[in-house]
Coordinates of C-alpha atoms in Angstrom, one line a residue:
X1 CA 2.8 -15.3 20.3
X2 CA 5.2 -15.2 17.5
X3 CA 7.8 -12.3 17.5
X4 CA 7.8 -9.4 15.4
X5 CA 9.8 -9.1 12.2
X6 CA 11.4 -5.8 11.0
X7 CA 13.8 -4.9 8.1
X8 CA 15.3 -1.8 7.3
X9 CA 15.8 -0.5 3.6
X10 CA 18.6 1.7 2.8
X11 CA 19.0 4.2 0.1
X12 CA 22.2 6.6 -0.1
X13 CA 23.6 5.7 3.0
X14 CA 20.6 6.0 5.2
X15 CA 17.5 4.2 6.4
X16 CA 14.4 5.4 4.0
X17 CA 12.1 2.7 5.3
X18 CA 11.3 0.3 7.9
X19 CA 9.4 -3.0 6.9
X20 CA 7.4 -4.3 9.7
X21 CA 5.1 -7.4 10.5
X22 CA 3.9 -7.1 14.2
X23 CA 1.5 -9.9 15.4
X24 CA 0.7 -7.6 18.5
X25 CA -1.6 -5.4 16.3
X26 CA -5.1 -5.6 17.4
X27 CA -7.3 -7.7 15.4
X28 CA -9.6 -4.8 14.2
X29 CA -6.8 -3.4 12.1
X30 CA -6.4 -6.6 10.1
X31 CA -2.7 -7.1 10.8
X32 CA -0.4 -7.2 8.2
X33 CA 3.1 -6.0 7.3
X34 CA 3.7 -2.4 6.7
X35 CA 6.3 0.1 5.7
X36 CA 6.7 2.8 8.5
X37 CA 8.2 5.2 8.7
X38 CA 9.1 5.9 5.2
X39 CA 11.0 9.2 4.6
X40 CA 12.8 11.3 2.0
X41 CA 16.3 11.2 1.4
X42 CA 16.3 14.6 3.7
X43 CA 14.7 12.7 6.6
X44 CA 10.9 13.8 6.1
X45 CA 8.4 11.3 7.1
X46 CA 5.8 10.5 4.1
X47 CA 3.9 7.7 5.8
X48 CA 1.3 8.0 8.7
X49 CA 0.6 5.3 11.0
X50 CA -2.6 4.2 13.0
X51 CA -3.9 8.1 12.8
X52 CA -7.0 8.9 15.0
X53 CA -9.3 9.4 11.9
X54 CA -8.3 5.6 10.6
X55 CA -6.5 3.5 12.9
X56 CA -6.4 0.8 10.6
X57 CA -4.4 2.8 8.0
X58 CA -0.9 1.1 8.6
X59 CA 1.7 3.5 6.5
X60 CA 1.9 2.1 3.4
X61 CA 0.7 -1.6 3.4
X62 CA -1.2 -4.2 0.9
X63 CA -4.8 -4.3 2.0
X64 CA -7.9 -5.7 0.6
X65 CA -11.5 -4.8 1.7
X66 CA -12.8 -8.4 1.4
X67 CA -11.4 -11.8 0.4
X68 CA -14.0 -14.7 0.6
X69 CA -16.0 -12.7 3.1
X70 CA -12.7 -11.8 5.3
X71 CA -11.8 -8.1 5.9
X72 CA -8.0 -7.9 5.3
X73 CA -8.3 -3.7 5.4
X74 CA -9.3 -3.2 8.9
X75 CA -12.1 -1.4 10.4
X76 CA -15.6 -1.9 9.4
X77 CA -17.2 -4.0 6.4
X78 CA -19.4 -2.3 4.2
X79 CA -22.7 -4.4 3.6
X80 CA -25.1 -3.7 0.8
X81 CA -28.1 -2.0 2.0
X82 CA -26.7 -1.4 5.5
X83 CA -23.6 0.4 5.3
X84 CA -20.4 0.1 7.1
X85 CA -21.0 -2.4 10.0
X86 CA -18.4 -3.4 12.7
X87 CA -18.1 -7.2 12.3
X88 CA -15.9 -9.9 13.7
X89 CA -14.5 -10.9 10.4
X90 CA -11.1 -9.4 10.4
X91 CA -8.1 -11.7 8.9
X92 CA -4.6 -11.2 9.2
X93 CA -1.1 -11.4 7.0
X94 CA 1.1 -13.9 8.8
X95 CA 4.7 -14.0 8.4
X96 CA 5.9 -17.3 7.0
X97 CA 9.4 -16.9 6.0
X98 CA 11.9 -14.4 4.3
X99 CA 13.3 -15.8 1.0
X100 CA 15.9 -12.6 0.7
X101 CA 17.1 -9.6 2.7
X102 CA 19.6 -6.9 2.4
X103 CA 19.9 -3.2 2.4
X104 CA 17.9 -2.6 -0.8
X105 CA 15.8 -5.5 -1.3
X106 CA 13.4 -7.8 0.7
X107 CA 11.7 -11.0 -0.4
X108 CA 8.9 -12.1 2.0
X109 CA 6.5 -15.1 1.8
X110 CA 3.0 -14.5 3.8
X111 CA -0.1 -16.4 4.7
X112 CA -3.4 -14.6 4.5
X113 CA -5.5 -16.2 7.4
X114 CA -8.9 -15.9 8.5
X115 CA -10.3 -15.3 12.0
X116 CA -10.9 -18.9 12.3
X117 CA -7.4 -19.6 11.8
X118 CA -7.7 -21.2 8.2
X119 CA -5.3 -20.0 5.7
X120 CA -6.9 -18.6 2.5
X121 CA -4.2 -17.3 0.3
X122 CA -0.4 -17.5 0.0
X123 CA 1.8 -14.2 -1.0
X124 CA 5.2 -13.7 -2.4
X125 CA 6.1 -10.0 -1.9
X126 CA 9.1 -8.4 -3.2
X127 CA 10.3 -4.7 -2.0
X128 CA 13.3 -2.7 -3.6
X129 CA 14.7 0.6 -3.5
X130 CA 17.2 2.3 -5.3
X131 CA 18.5 6.0 -5.6
X132 CA 17.5 8.2 -8.5
X133 CA 18.8 11.7 -7.8
X134 CA 20.5 13.3 -4.6
X135 CA 16.9 14.0 -3.6
X136 CA 14.8 11.4 -4.9
X137 CA 14.5 7.7 -4.4
X138 CA 12.3 5.0 -5.6
X139 CA 10.6 2.4 -3.8
X140 CA 9.4 -0.8 -5.9
X141 CA 6.6 -3.1 -4.6
X142 CA 5.4 -6.3 -6.3
X143 CA 3.1 -9.2 -5.0
X144 CA 1.6 -12.4 -6.0
X145 CA -1.5 -13.9 -4.5
X146 CA -2.5 -17.4 -5.0
X147 CA -5.4 -19.6 -3.2
X148 CA -4.1 -21.8 -0.3
X149 CA -6.3 -24.7 -1.2
X150 CA -6.7 -24.3 -5.0
X151 CA -10.4 -22.8 -4.7
X152 CA -11.2 -19.4 -6.1
X153 CA -10.5 -16.1 -4.5
X154 CA -13.3 -13.6 -4.4
X155 CA -12.2 -10.0 -3.7
X156 CA -14.8 -7.5 -3.1
X157 CA -14.9 -3.8 -2.0
X158 CA -17.6 -1.3 -0.8
X159 CA -17.6 0.2 -4.2
X160 CA -18.5 -3.3 -5.7
X161 CA -21.4 -3.6 -3.0
X162 CA -22.8 -0.2 -4.0
X163 CA -21.0 2.5 -2.3
X164 CA -19.9 4.9 -5.2
X165 CA -16.4 5.6 -5.5
X166 CA -15.1 3.5 -2.5
X167 CA -13.2 1.1 -4.5
X168 CA -10.1 1.1 -2.2
X169 CA -8.0 -2.2 -2.0
X170 CA -4.3 -3.0 -3.0
X171 CA -1.2 -1.2 -2.0
X172 CA -2.3 1.6 -0.3
X173 CA -0.2 4.6 0.8
X174 CA -1.5 6.6 4.0
X175 CA 0.3 10.3 4.1
X176 CA 0.8 11.5 7.5
X177 CA -1.9 13.6 9.4
X178 CA -1.9 17.1 10.1
X179 CA -0.6 18.3 6.8
X180 CA -1.4 22.3 6.1
X181 CA -1.3 21.6 2.5
X182 CA -1.8 18.5 0.2
X183 CA -2.5 18.4 -3.6
X184 CA -3.1 15.4 -5.7
X185 CA -3.4 15.2 -9.4
X186 CA -2.6 12.9 -12.6
X187 CA -1.8 14.4 -16.1
X188 CA -4.0 17.2 -15.6
X189 CA -2.8 19.2 -12.6
X190 CA -6.4 20.7 -12.0
X191 CA -8.2 17.5 -12.6
X192 CA -9.8 14.9 -10.2
X193 CA -7.7 11.8 -10.3
X194 CA -9.8 9.9 -8.3
X195 CA -11.3 6.7 -10.2
X196 CA -9.0 7.9 -13.2
X197 CA -6.7 5.4 -14.9
X198 CA -4.0 8.0 -15.4
X199 CA -0.6 6.4 -15.9
X200 CA 0.5 8.4 -12.8
X201 CA -0.5 10.1 -9.5
X202 CA 1.2 12.6 -7.8
X203 CA 0.6 13.4 -4.1
X204 CA 2.7 16.5 -2.5
X205 CA 2.4 17.5 1.0
X206 CA 3.8 20.1 3.1
X207 CA 4.0 20.4 7.2
X208 CA 3.6 23.7 8.8
X209 CA 7.3 25.0 9.0
X210 CA 8.6 21.8 7.5
X211 CA 9.9 20.9 4.2
X212 CA 7.6 19.8 1.4
X213 CA 7.6 16.5 -0.3
X214 CA 6.5 14.6 -3.4
X215 CA 5.3 11.4 -3.8
X216 CA 4.7 9.8 -7.6
X217 CA 2.9 6.6 -7.9
X218 CA 3.2 4.4 -11.2
X219 CA 1.1 1.4 -11.6
X220 CA 2.0 -1.6 -13.9
X221 CA -1.7 -2.4 -14.4
X222 CA -4.2 0.3 -15.3
X223 CA -6.2 -0.2 -12.3
X224 CA -8.4 3.1 -11.4
X225 CA -6.9 5.1 -8.7
X226 CA -8.3 5.8 -5.4
X227 CA -7.1 9.3 -4.1
X228 CA -7.7 11.1 -1.1
X229 CA -6.6 14.7 -0.6
X230 CA -9.1 16.5 1.5
X231 CA -10.4 14.6 4.7
X232 CA -7.2 12.7 4.6
X233 CA -4.0 12.1 2.1
X234 CA -3.8 8.7 0.6
X235 CA -3.5 6.8 -2.7
X236 CA -4.0 3.3 -3.8
X237 CA -3.9 1.5 -7.1
X238 CA -7.2 0.0 -6.8
X239 CA -7.5 -3.7 -7.9
X240 CA -10.9 -4.0 -6.2
X241 CA -12.8 -1.1 -8.0
X242 CA -14.9 -3.8 -9.1
X243 CA -15.5 -7.3 -7.9
X244 CA -12.6 -9.6 -8.9
X245 CA -12.4 -13.3 -9.0
X246 CA -8.9 -15.0 -8.9
X247 CA -9.8 -18.4 -10.9
X248 CA -8.9 -21.7 -8.9
X249 CA -5.4 -22.2 -9.8
X250 CA -4.8 -18.7 -10.7
X251 CA -2.5 -15.9 -9.4
X252 CA -3.1 -12.2 -8.9
X253 CA 0.2 -10.1 -9.6
X254 CA 0.4 -6.5 -9.2
X255 CA 3.5 -4.1 -9.1
X256 CA 3.7 -0.5 -8.3
X257 CA 6.7 2.1 -7.9
X258 CA 6.8 5.3 -5.9
X259 CA 9.1 7.9 -6.2
X260 CA 9.9 9.8 -2.9
X261 CA 11.3 13.3 -3.2
X262 CA 12.3 16.0 -1.1
X263 CA 10.7 19.6 -2.2
X264 CA 7.5 20.4 -4.5
X265 CA 6.6 18.7 -7.6
X266 CA 8.2 19.7 -10.7
X267 CA 8.5 18.7 -14.2
X268 CA 12.2 17.6 -13.5
X269 CA 11.1 14.9 -10.8
X270 CA 8.1 13.5 -12.9
X271 CA 10.5 13.0 -15.9
X272 CA 13.0 11.4 -13.6
X273 CA 10.1 9.1 -12.2
X274 CA 9.0 8.2 -15.9
X275 CA 12.6 7.3 -17.0
X276 CA 13.1 5.2 -14.0
X277 CA 9.9 3.1 -14.5
X278 CA 11.0 2.6 -18.1
X279 CA 14.1 1.0 -16.9
X280 CA 12.5 -1.5 -14.5
X281 CA 12.3 -4.9 -15.7
X282 CA 9.2 -6.6 -16.6

């Protein structure tokens, strides 16, 4: 079996994220690279890894429910008319090579492989970090997916198959379990951001006796947001809200920035996040 690969991303002199590809993960979680732990500059962990309620939630990771009938999300597969079923159809994202690695940037090439060992897609992924303030930093994730053999990629989700609101798929961030307070919103702090196309989503949480934290998500594309803040806390800019086809020879590219801050949400940190994303190259 190939060896695990890991890279530490640093900001303001400390490790703020560990990016890991571990081939030893069970097949049923659809093994893929993940970011965990991700921390604030103050040291608070803001990702959850393989929680009891959803063991296939791997920190922050790029995952798609179905690509050409292969499950790259983990867990059950939603089948129209039958609901969520455990199927032996899990794929994996395999490490191919590193293109670049240093403290604030990693470029990674991956192969998306089906259970039968056939590679369906190639991916190029870039992760960067930079400090924004004394208590906030920004993670930038971009990825480009292309067919391995030039045929179309059919990307599907439970929502596309009839399960209302379950349009997850893309860069998904699972927050820690066991929070005693969590709040998610977009432009309207009292609105329901799930399914909206707001320019940003704020997810804030608080561990009992711990420091509050804030995450601000800003997506390049206006895909709907998949947001959970009741049964668990998680956010995804959902590229698979509806069925999506990547044409033969085409590419799928997405980018997302996440501002990770100590403390509760404030207009100051939101303004800093908006200014930071405007400074990012297209």
